[in-house]
Structures are given as structure tokens and as C-alpha cells.
Amino acid sequence: MKKQVKNNVSWVGYIDWELEKFHGDEYSILNGSSQNAYLIQEGKTVLIDTVWAPHQFEFVENLKQEIDLKQIDYIVVNHGEIDHSGALPALMAEIPDTPIYCTANAVKSLEGQFGQRGWNFQVVKTGDTLDIGNGKQLVFVEMRMLHWPDSMATYMTGDNILFSNDAFGQHFAVEEMFNDKANQCLLMKEAMKYYANILNPFSPLVAKKIDEIVGLNLPIDIIAPSHGAIWRDNPLQIVEQYAKWADSYQENQVTIAYDTMWEGTAKIAHEIAREIAKQSPDTVVKLFNIAKADKNEIMTEVFKSKAIAVGSPTVGNDILSSVAGWLAFLKSLKFKKKKAAAFGCYGWSGESVKLLKEKLADAGFSVVDGEVKSQWNPDQSDFAKIPELVHQLID
């Protein structure tokens, strides 16, 4: 069932209440999500994006209930990733000659995923326009690496709608569709989680693209992303948030992340948390066991933090595999201007703290000299090293 966005623009996507994972198992979905597609019915009829492949046939059938598919004049593919293009083969089987407007990289992406099917691609670049009748146009803006090389946004004049694709979205199911109807705390939490875990590596490009969009001097009344709530109430608030998040974002927070074998490393982690609260009562402290907590939730807290402390015992002359995998993910997110410290227990060889420091430095963190390296179970002599570590971390 389509839902009106504004005037002759409707939402025709899919709300995925049961979705729990995204990008394989890389991203956790805790509050549902949506795949947003949009139908414009002006002088010309335009479909912007589709939905994920598991919902392709339902999408096409629902679309048939709203419109004769042969009335669709143009299809705009803002991004070729499967959650946006998955229903395209089923749709094109019905209307095979319909022009598809997308970037040159999107042609490569779509043909790479679905094969060369002879679709009628119309390649566009930033500044290109498409007349859709009634005095209105679509303006295309390339959004390379936000977050794929093929990404773009589409702006509709007259109604002043920016169809932003993956930028400004959230994995968040909102039946009421609009940001002013959503739970505000969850909305911003999910928007930040989305940025921290997906877009943060591209923050320099985000900052440049925001400047470019602002420089176009286009009035924006609505930002319609491909996931989550549509921004109609003060839509530029999410653009302003992205500008802040892209600028090496941090709050007065320290996140402690660790795994433990026989609780010795856990004891150090908890003592570090207590010492931070003692030295700096206004600093927010978050503590997570990496093996038990949701990794995307942890990374969202790391994104908010000015510093982190990471702990692992030594096992097999190395660190725990749970911590090693988490550190690989940490490095991929390219956090900037944050401090880090390392700690852990060992029985005989004791390499973990040294390895943690190396991996944290390799991930772009400024690693402090202070450390806690405890043989067997930590005692008071080990805990006595924590105040200096904390001082270096929060100074």
C-alpha cells in the first residue's frame, strides 16, 4: 500500500519488522528496518529504487495494485546494492524497455549482480536533470563512496524533496513513516549507529558532499532516505548532525571493551571504570564484554567516546580471537582523534598488552604509555597502575 509523502510523491517500499541482521551478519537490527522506494506521479511517472530481493514479488504485486506498471516512464536507481535493487529483475521482467537512470558505476554494479540483460540504462552524473512534467525536474547528485562507488542522490524540484538513498537513513521501522512521528530517542540512536558502523570510514567524503549539496542552494523540504524515517520536520537537522559526526566526533565518554578467560581481565576492566568515575565524575563510562555484547552497539559507543580501553588475556602467545576480530572491525571504521589504552592478564608469556597496543595504534588511535599487565590474577600492585593509566587516558 502506498503512503503519501508529499503531493504526487508516495512511498511504496517495504517495512521489515522481523529483520535482525544486515550486510550478512555485520550489522545488527534491533528495532526493525525498511527499504524505502518512492513513486512520483507527475506528467511523467517515476519509480525511485526498489526493495530487497526477498520481498521482490510482493513489491511488484503491491505496485500493480497502485498503478499499471506500463505507465512507469522512468526508473531511478540511486544505488545498486541488493537491498535497493533486489526487486529490479522481477520488475524489469514486466516492463523490460523502461529507461533506468543511474551512474556509470551503477551500471557495472547492476550488471555484475544480475548479468547483462540488455536493460535501457541512461547514465547520469552530478548536475544532470530529467524533466518529469508539470514544471518539475529531477536533479542528480553523485554520492561516490557514500557508501558505494555507484551511489547518488536525486532531488525533485517543486516539491523540494531530496531522495538521499543511504545517506541520512537509519535501520529503524517506523510505520508512521515520518521523523516527527517516530520515537525521537530511538530515531537519533539508530541514525548515529548507522553512521558510526557504515558511513564513518567515509567521513572526509561526507563533509565534502554536505558542502557540495549546500552549495547547490537547493531548498530542501523533505529528505527521503532509503532506510528508516523520512525527514520532514526540520529535515536539515540530520544534515547538521552528519556535519558534526563527520568531524572526528566525540563526547565526554570513555568506552572499555574486553574479553576474559578466568575473570582476571574482567576485574581490571571494572576497576578502570571505577577509577574513571573517581577521577572524572562527569565522564560517561561504558563497559562491554566483547564476546557477549552486540559489536555494532559497542562501536556506536566507541564513536561517541574520546578514549577507549581494550583488554584481553594472553592465549597462545596472542590475544583472544573475539578481541582480534573486534579490533579488525574497529580498524575498518577509521575513527580519528581518539586515545586508547591496553590491559590484560597472562600466565607465562604475556604478549597480549603489547599486541593490543600495536593493533590500536594501527587502527588510528593515540595509544597512551600507561598499561596494566597482570600475571595470573590482578592484585593491589596491578590495580595501583590504573590511576596513572586513567589519568593519561582522560587528560
Short mmCIF file of C-alpha atoms in Angstrom, two decimals:
data_model
loop_
_atom_site.label_atom_id
_atom_site.label_comp_id
_atom_site.label_asym_id
_atom_site.label_seq_id
_atom_site.Cartn_x
_atom_site.Cartn_y
_atom_site.Cartn_z
CA MET A 1 0.00 0.00 0.00
CA LYS A 2 1.42 3.35 -0.98
CA LYS A 3 1.61 6.20 1.50
CA GLN A 4 1.67 9.84 0.54
CA VAL A 5 4.95 11.64 1.15
CA LYS A 6 4.01 14.97 -0.41
CA ASN A 7 1.59 15.95 -3.20
CA ASN A 8 2.14 13.42 -6.03
CA VAL A 9 5.00 11.59 -4.32
CA SER A 10 4.29 8.32 -2.50
CA TRP A 11 6.23 5.74 -0.51
CA VAL A 12 5.92 2.24 -2.00
CA GLY A 13 8.59 0.38 -0.03
CA TYR A 14 8.63 -2.45 2.50
CA ILE A 15 8.71 -2.22 6.30
CA ASP A 16 10.79 -5.11 7.61
CA TRP A 17 9.78 -5.57 11.23
CA GLU A 18 11.41 -9.01 11.55
CA LEU A 19 14.83 -8.14 10.12
CA GLU A 20 17.60 -8.88 12.62
CA LYS A 21 20.81 -8.77 10.58
CA PHE A 22 22.09 -6.73 7.65
CA HIS A 23 25.19 -6.90 5.42
CA GLY A 24 25.29 -10.61 6.16
CA ASP A 25 25.81 -10.72 9.92
CA GLU A 26 27.82 -7.49 10.03
CA TYR A 27 25.09 -5.15 11.25
CA SER A 28 22.54 -5.85 13.97
CA ILE A 29 18.92 -4.71 13.58
CA LEU A 30 17.23 -4.20 16.94
CA ASN A 31 14.22 -2.08 16.01
CA GLY A 32 13.27 -3.29 12.55
CA SER A 33 14.07 -1.50 9.31
CA SER A 34 12.57 -0.51 6.00
CA GLN A 35 13.52 -0.48 2.35
CA ASN A 36 12.11 2.76 1.03
CA ALA A 37 11.08 3.10 -2.60
CA TYR A 38 9.20 6.11 -3.96
CA LEU A 39 6.68 6.69 -6.76
CA ILE A 40 6.38 10.08 -8.42
CA GLN A 41 3.23 10.68 -10.50
CA GLU A 42 3.55 13.99 -12.31
CA GLY A 43 3.44 14.48 -16.08
CA LYS A 44 5.79 11.51 -16.08
CA THR A 45 5.66 8.60 -13.68
CA VAL A 46 8.96 7.76 -11.98
CA LEU A 47 9.91 4.93 -9.62
CA ILE A 48 12.88 5.68 -7.37
CA ASP A 49 14.61 2.49 -6.19
CA THR A 50 13.04 -0.86 -5.31
CA VAL A 51 13.40 -3.25 -2.33
CA TRP A 52 15.45 -6.23 -1.19
CA ALA A 53 15.21 -9.46 -3.20
CA PRO A 54 13.31 -11.49 -0.55
CA HIS A 55 10.40 -9.05 -0.96
CA GLN A 56 10.64 -8.55 -4.74
CA PHE A 57 7.46 -10.33 -5.80
CA GLU A 58 5.38 -8.77 -3.04
CA PHE A 59 6.78 -5.39 -4.05
CA VAL A 60 5.84 -5.85 -7.71
CA GLU A 61 2.37 -7.15 -6.88
CA ASN A 62 1.72 -4.26 -4.47
CA LEU A 63 2.91 -1.81 -7.12
CA LYS A 64 0.44 -3.33 -9.58
CA GLN A 65 -2.35 -2.56 -7.16
CA GLU A 66 -1.43 1.12 -7.30
CA ILE A 67 -0.53 1.61 -10.95
CA ASP A 68 -0.38 -0.09 -14.32
CA LEU A 69 3.33 -0.90 -14.50
CA LYS A 70 3.41 0.13 -18.16
CA GLN A 71 2.64 3.68 -17.00
CA ILE A 72 6.08 3.91 -15.37
CA ASP A 73 8.10 6.17 -17.66
CA TYR A 74 11.43 6.09 -15.81
CA ILE A 75 13.16 4.13 -13.06
CA VAL A 76 15.85 5.83 -10.98
CA VAL A 77 18.41 3.56 -9.29
CA ASN A 78 20.24 5.67 -6.73
CA HIS A 79 22.40 2.73 -5.61
CA GLY A 80 22.87 -0.79 -6.92
CA GLU A 81 23.25 -2.60 -3.59
CA ILE A 82 20.88 -5.53 -3.34
CA ASP A 83 18.67 -4.05 -0.60
CA HIS A 84 17.71 -1.29 -3.07
CA SER A 85 17.87 -3.12 -6.39
CA GLY A 86 16.77 -6.62 -5.40
CA ALA A 87 13.31 -6.30 -6.95
CA LEU A 88 14.63 -4.84 -10.20
CA PRO A 89 14.84 -8.14 -12.15
CA ALA A 90 11.23 -9.03 -11.29
CA LEU A 91 10.08 -5.53 -12.19
CA MET A 92 12.03 -5.37 -15.45
CA ALA A 93 10.57 -8.73 -16.49
CA GLU A 94 7.25 -6.88 -16.61
CA ILE A 95 8.47 -3.64 -18.24
CA PRO A 96 11.79 -4.55 -19.93
CA ASP A 97 12.27 -1.41 -22.02
CA THR A 98 11.76 1.17 -19.27
CA PRO A 99 14.76 3.55 -19.04
CA ILE A 100 16.88 3.18 -15.91
CA TYR A 101 18.64 6.36 -14.75
CA CYS A 102 21.79 5.68 -12.71
CA THR A 103 25.52 6.38 -12.56
CA ALA A 104 28.08 4.66 -14.75
CA ASN A 105 29.29 2.72 -11.73
CA ALA A 106 25.73 1.59 -11.03
CA VAL A 107 25.56 0.02 -14.49
CA LYS A 108 28.65 -2.03 -13.59
CA SER A 109 27.15 -2.93 -10.23
CA LEU A 110 23.76 -3.97 -11.60
CA GLU A 111 25.20 -5.98 -14.48
CA GLY A 112 27.72 -7.54 -12.14
CA GLN A 113 24.95 -8.73 -9.83
CA PHE A 114 22.19 -9.59 -12.29
CA GLY A 115 24.04 -10.18 -15.55
CA GLN A 116 23.84 -8.30 -18.83
CA ARG A 117 20.12 -8.28 -19.55
CA GLY A 118 20.02 -5.51 -22.12
CA TRP A 119 18.33 -3.03 -19.83
CA ASN A 120 17.95 0.52 -21.13
CA PHE A 121 20.50 2.32 -18.96
CA GLN A 122 20.64 6.12 -19.07
CA VAL A 123 23.90 7.16 -17.38
CA VAL A 124 23.80 10.41 -15.38
CA LYS A 125 26.29 12.49 -13.41
CA THR A 126 26.09 15.38 -10.95
CA GLY A 127 24.05 18.25 -12.33
CA ASP A 128 22.19 16.25 -14.97
CA THR A 129 18.43 16.76 -14.97
CA LEU A 130 15.31 14.90 -16.08
CA ASP A 131 12.06 16.71 -16.91
CA ILE A 132 9.09 14.94 -15.29
CA GLY A 133 6.38 17.37 -16.34
CA ASN A 134 4.25 19.95 -14.55
CA GLY A 135 7.27 22.25 -14.43
CA LYS A 136 9.25 19.84 -12.24
CA GLN A 137 12.63 18.20 -12.72
CA LEU A 138 14.82 15.59 -11.13
CA VAL A 139 18.39 16.72 -10.45
CA PHE A 140 21.04 14.02 -9.98
CA VAL A 141 23.90 14.34 -7.49
CA GLU A 142 26.64 11.69 -7.39
CA MET A 143 27.44 10.46 -3.85
CA ARG A 144 30.51 8.35 -4.57
CA MET A 145 31.60 6.14 -1.65
CA LEU A 146 28.58 7.09 0.45
CA HIS A 147 28.83 4.28 0.74
CA TRP A 148 29.46 2.58 -2.65
CA PRO A 149 31.15 3.99 -5.77
CA ASP A 150 27.79 3.94 -7.60
CA SER A 151 25.76 5.90 -5.06
CA MET A 152 23.84 9.04 -5.94
CA ALA A 153 21.01 11.19 -4.62
CA THR A 154 18.08 12.57 -6.60
CA TYR A 155 16.50 15.96 -5.95
CA MET A 156 12.96 16.80 -7.07
CA THR A 157 12.29 20.45 -7.80
CA GLY A 158 8.94 22.00 -6.97
CA ASP A 159 8.31 19.69 -4.03
CA ASN A 160 11.90 20.18 -2.82
CA ILE A 161 12.50 16.54 -1.93
CA LEU A 162 15.98 15.04 -1.66
CA PHE A 163 15.89 11.27 -2.23
CA SER A 164 19.17 10.68 -0.40
CA ASN A 165 19.47 6.88 -0.60
CA ASP A 166 21.79 5.56 2.14
CA ALA A 167 22.78 8.99 3.42
CA PHE A 168 20.71 10.26 6.37
CA GLY A 169 18.96 6.91 6.90
CA GLN A 170 18.54 4.52 9.80
CA HIS A 171 17.78 0.85 10.21
CA PHE A 172 14.58 1.62 12.06
CA ALA A 173 11.00 0.54 11.33
CA VAL A 174 8.58 3.48 11.51
CA GLU A 175 5.05 2.57 10.41
CA GLU A 176 4.06 6.24 10.68
CA MET A 177 6.87 6.95 8.20
CA PHE A 178 7.96 10.47 9.23
CA ASN A 179 10.62 11.63 11.70
CA ASP A 180 8.17 13.71 13.73
CA LYS A 181 6.03 10.59 14.27
CA ALA A 182 8.94 8.41 15.40
CA ASN A 183 10.28 7.84 18.90
CA GLN A 184 12.87 10.61 18.97
CA CYS A 185 15.39 8.87 21.22
CA LEU A 186 15.37 5.70 19.14
CA LEU A 187 15.44 7.68 15.90
CA MET A 188 18.65 9.53 16.77
CA LYS A 189 20.21 6.45 18.37
CA GLU A 190 19.62 4.42 15.21
CA ALA A 191 20.77 7.29 12.98
CA MET A 192 24.03 7.51 14.93
CA LYS A 193 24.52 3.73 14.93
CA TYR A 194 24.02 3.72 11.16
CA TYR A 195 26.57 6.48 10.69
CA ALA A 196 29.13 5.01 13.11
CA ASN A 197 29.03 1.48 11.69
CA ILE A 198 28.54 2.16 7.97
CA LEU A 199 29.45 5.72 6.99
CA ASN A 200 32.17 6.75 9.45
CA PRO A 201 35.03 5.40 7.28
CA PHE A 202 33.93 7.89 4.62
CA SER A 203 33.65 10.91 6.92
CA PRO A 204 36.02 13.13 4.85
CA LEU A 205 33.81 12.47 1.82
CA VAL A 206 30.66 13.10 3.88
CA ALA A 207 31.93 16.54 4.87
CA LYS A 208 32.75 17.43 1.25
CA LYS A 209 29.43 16.15 -0.04
CA ILE A 210 27.48 18.14 2.54
CA ASP A 211 29.34 21.26 1.42
CA GLU A 212 28.51 20.40 -2.19
CA ILE A 213 24.81 19.88 -1.51
CA VAL A 214 24.61 23.11 0.50
CA GLY A 215 26.49 24.87 -2.30
CA LEU A 216 23.78 23.91 -4.81
CA ASN A 217 21.42 26.26 -2.91
CA LEU A 218 18.51 23.86 -3.32
CA PRO A 219 15.60 24.36 -0.91
CA ILE A 220 15.03 21.08 0.93
CA ASP A 221 11.62 20.47 2.50
CA ILE A 222 11.93 16.69 2.81
CA ILE A 223 14.85 14.25 2.96
CA ALA A 224 13.67 10.81 1.91
CA PRO A 225 16.35 8.17 2.63
CA SER A 226 16.30 4.51 1.63
CA HIS A 227 16.01 3.18 5.17
CA GLY A 228 14.01 4.35 8.16
CA ALA A 229 12.11 7.55 8.80
CA ILE A 230 11.58 10.29 6.24
CA TRP A 231 12.77 13.68 7.49
CA ARG A 232 10.03 16.29 7.03
CA ASP A 233 10.16 18.15 10.37
CA ASN A 234 13.27 20.34 10.19
CA PRO A 235 14.88 17.96 7.68
CA LEU A 236 18.22 19.74 7.76
CA GLN A 237 18.70 18.65 11.38
CA ILE A 238 20.09 15.32 10.16
CA VAL A 239 22.41 17.14 7.72
CA GLU A 240 23.68 19.21 10.65
CA GLN A 241 24.20 16.04 12.68
CA TYR A 242 26.16 14.46 9.82
CA ALA A 243 28.38 17.53 9.68
CA LYS A 244 29.15 17.09 13.40
CA TRP A 245 29.61 13.33 13.15
CA ALA A 246 31.97 13.68 10.18
CA ASP A 247 34.27 15.99 12.15
CA SER A 248 36.08 13.43 14.35
CA TYR A 249 33.05 13.28 16.62
CA GLN A 250 33.41 12.63 20.34
CA GLU A 251 31.67 13.26 23.63
CA ASN A 252 32.98 13.22 27.18
CA GLN A 253 32.87 9.44 27.30
CA VAL A 254 35.26 6.50 27.68
CA THR A 255 34.36 3.01 26.49
CA ILE A 256 36.00 -0.09 27.94
CA ALA A 257 35.87 -3.25 25.81
CA TYR A 258 37.39 -6.58 26.80
CA ASP A 259 37.11 -10.33 26.84
CA THR A 260 38.32 -12.57 29.62
CA MET A 261 39.13 -16.24 30.27
CA TRP A 262 39.17 -16.61 34.04
CA GLU A 263 37.83 -13.17 35.04
CA GLY A 264 41.21 -11.56 35.78
CA THR A 265 40.98 -9.22 32.78
CA ALA A 266 37.35 -8.51 33.68
CA LYS A 267 38.44 -7.39 37.16
CA ILE A 268 40.89 -4.91 35.65
CA ALA A 269 38.18 -3.60 33.29
CA HIS A 270 35.79 -2.93 36.14
CA GLU A 271 38.50 -1.28 38.22
CA ILE A 272 39.35 1.03 35.30
CA ALA A 273 35.68 2.00 35.08
CA ARG A 274 35.58 2.83 38.78
CA GLU A 275 38.77 4.87 38.55
CA ILE A 276 37.45 6.93 35.64
CA ALA A 277 34.34 7.76 37.65
CA LYS A 278 36.55 8.71 40.57
CA GLN A 279 38.92 10.96 38.62
CA SER A 280 36.32 12.48 36.33
CA PRO A 281 32.75 12.20 37.66
CA ASP A 282 31.31 13.98 34.61
CA THR A 283 32.78 11.46 32.16
CA VAL A 284 30.36 8.82 30.94
CA VAL A 285 31.77 5.30 31.21
CA LYS A 286 30.56 2.36 29.12
CA LEU A 287 31.85 -1.18 29.69
CA PHE A 288 31.32 -4.18 27.41
CA ASN A 289 32.40 -7.79 27.21
CA ILE A 290 33.21 -8.10 23.50
CA ALA A 291 32.21 -11.77 23.36
CA LYS A 292 28.76 -11.10 24.83
CA ALA A 293 27.74 -7.64 23.67
CA ASP A 294 26.47 -6.57 20.25
CA LYS A 295 29.51 -5.37 18.32
CA ASN A 296 27.62 -2.62 16.49
CA GLU A 297 26.27 -1.25 19.75
CA ILE A 298 29.82 -1.22 21.14
CA MET A 299 31.12 0.61 18.07
CA THR A 300 28.41 3.24 18.41
CA GLU A 301 29.69 3.91 21.94
CA VAL A 302 33.29 3.98 20.68
CA PHE A 303 32.18 6.54 18.09
CA LYS A 304 30.85 8.73 20.91
CA SER A 305 33.98 8.30 23.05
CA LYS A 306 37.09 10.42 23.36
CA ALA A 307 39.05 7.38 24.51
CA ILE A 308 38.80 3.62 24.84
CA ALA A 309 40.50 0.93 26.91
CA VAL A 310 40.77 -2.56 25.43
CA GLY A 311 41.64 -5.71 27.33
CA SER A 312 42.49 -9.32 26.58
CA PRO A 313 44.39 -12.06 28.36
CA THR A 314 47.28 -13.74 26.56
CA VAL A 315 46.39 -17.05 24.95
CA GLY A 316 48.71 -18.99 22.64
CA ASN A 317 51.15 -16.06 22.55
CA ASP A 318 48.34 -13.87 21.22
CA ILE A 319 45.04 -12.21 22.15
CA LEU A 320 41.63 -13.85 22.28
CA SER A 321 40.08 -14.38 18.86
CA SER A 322 36.97 -12.44 19.91
CA VAL A 323 39.11 -9.38 20.60
CA ALA A 324 41.18 -9.85 17.45
CA GLY A 325 38.07 -9.89 15.27
CA TRP A 326 36.64 -6.87 17.06
CA LEU A 327 39.89 -4.95 16.55
CA ALA A 328 39.80 -5.73 12.82
CA PHE A 329 36.30 -4.22 12.68
CA LEU A 330 37.50 -1.26 14.76
CA LYS A 331 40.30 -0.57 12.28
CA SER A 332 37.91 -0.68 9.32
CA LEU A 333 35.78 2.11 10.80
CA LYS A 334 38.69 4.59 10.72
CA PHE A 335 37.95 6.52 13.91
CA LYS A 336 40.03 9.68 14.33
CA LYS A 337 41.48 11.71 17.21
CA LYS A 338 40.75 9.21 19.97
CA LYS A 339 43.04 7.85 22.70
CA ALA A 340 43.41 4.22 23.68
CA ALA A 341 44.90 2.09 26.44
CA ALA A 342 45.52 -1.65 26.77
CA PHE A 343 45.33 -4.10 29.65
CA GLY A 344 45.19 -7.82 30.31
CA CYS A 345 46.27 -10.84 32.31
CA TYR A 346 48.68 -13.64 31.42
CA GLY A 347 50.05 -16.85 32.86
CA TRP A 348 53.54 -17.21 31.43
CA SER A 349 54.33 -15.46 28.12
CA GLY A 350 52.31 -12.24 28.38
CA GLU A 351 52.20 -10.80 24.83
CA SER A 352 48.59 -9.54 24.84
CA VAL A 353 49.09 -5.95 26.08
CA LYS A 354 51.93 -5.32 23.63
CA LEU A 355 49.85 -6.74 20.77
CA LEU A 356 46.81 -4.71 21.77
CA LYS A 357 48.84 -1.53 21.74
CA GLU A 358 50.18 -2.30 18.28
CA LYS A 359 46.74 -3.07 16.89
CA LEU A 360 45.17 0.01 18.46
CA ALA A 361 47.90 2.22 17.00
CA ASP A 362 47.39 0.54 13.63
CA ALA A 363 43.66 1.36 13.92
CA GLY A 364 44.49 5.06 14.20
CA PHE A 365 44.29 5.57 17.95
CA SER A 366 46.75 7.56 20.05
CA VAL A 367 47.91 4.89 22.50
CA VAL A 368 48.94 6.02 25.99
CA ASP A 369 52.02 4.62 27.70
CA GLY A 370 50.15 3.53 30.82
CA GLU A 371 49.14 -0.12 30.90
CA VAL A 372 48.06 -2.86 33.25
CA LYS A 373 49.72 -6.21 32.59
CA SER A 374 48.90 -8.67 35.35
CA GLN A 375 50.33 -12.14 35.84
CA TRP A 376 47.69 -14.65 36.89
CA ASN A 377 45.06 -12.75 38.89
CA PRO A 378 45.39 -8.99 39.43
CA ASP A 379 46.24 -7.83 42.93
CA GLN A 380 46.72 -4.44 44.56
CA SER A 381 50.08 -3.91 42.87
CA ASP A 382 48.34 -4.22 39.50
CA PHE A 383 45.40 -2.02 40.49
CA ALA A 384 47.91 0.61 41.63
CA LYS A 385 48.85 1.15 37.96
CA ILE A 386 45.29 2.04 36.98
CA PRO A 387 45.15 5.66 38.26
CA GLU A 388 48.04 6.69 36.00
CA LEU A 389 46.58 4.85 33.02
CA VAL A 390 43.24 6.62 33.56
CA HIS A 391 44.95 9.98 34.03
CA GLN A 392 46.72 9.62 30.68
CA LEU A 393 43.51 8.42 29.02
CA ILE A 394 41.21 11.24 30.11
CA ASP A 395 43.73 14.11 30.36
#
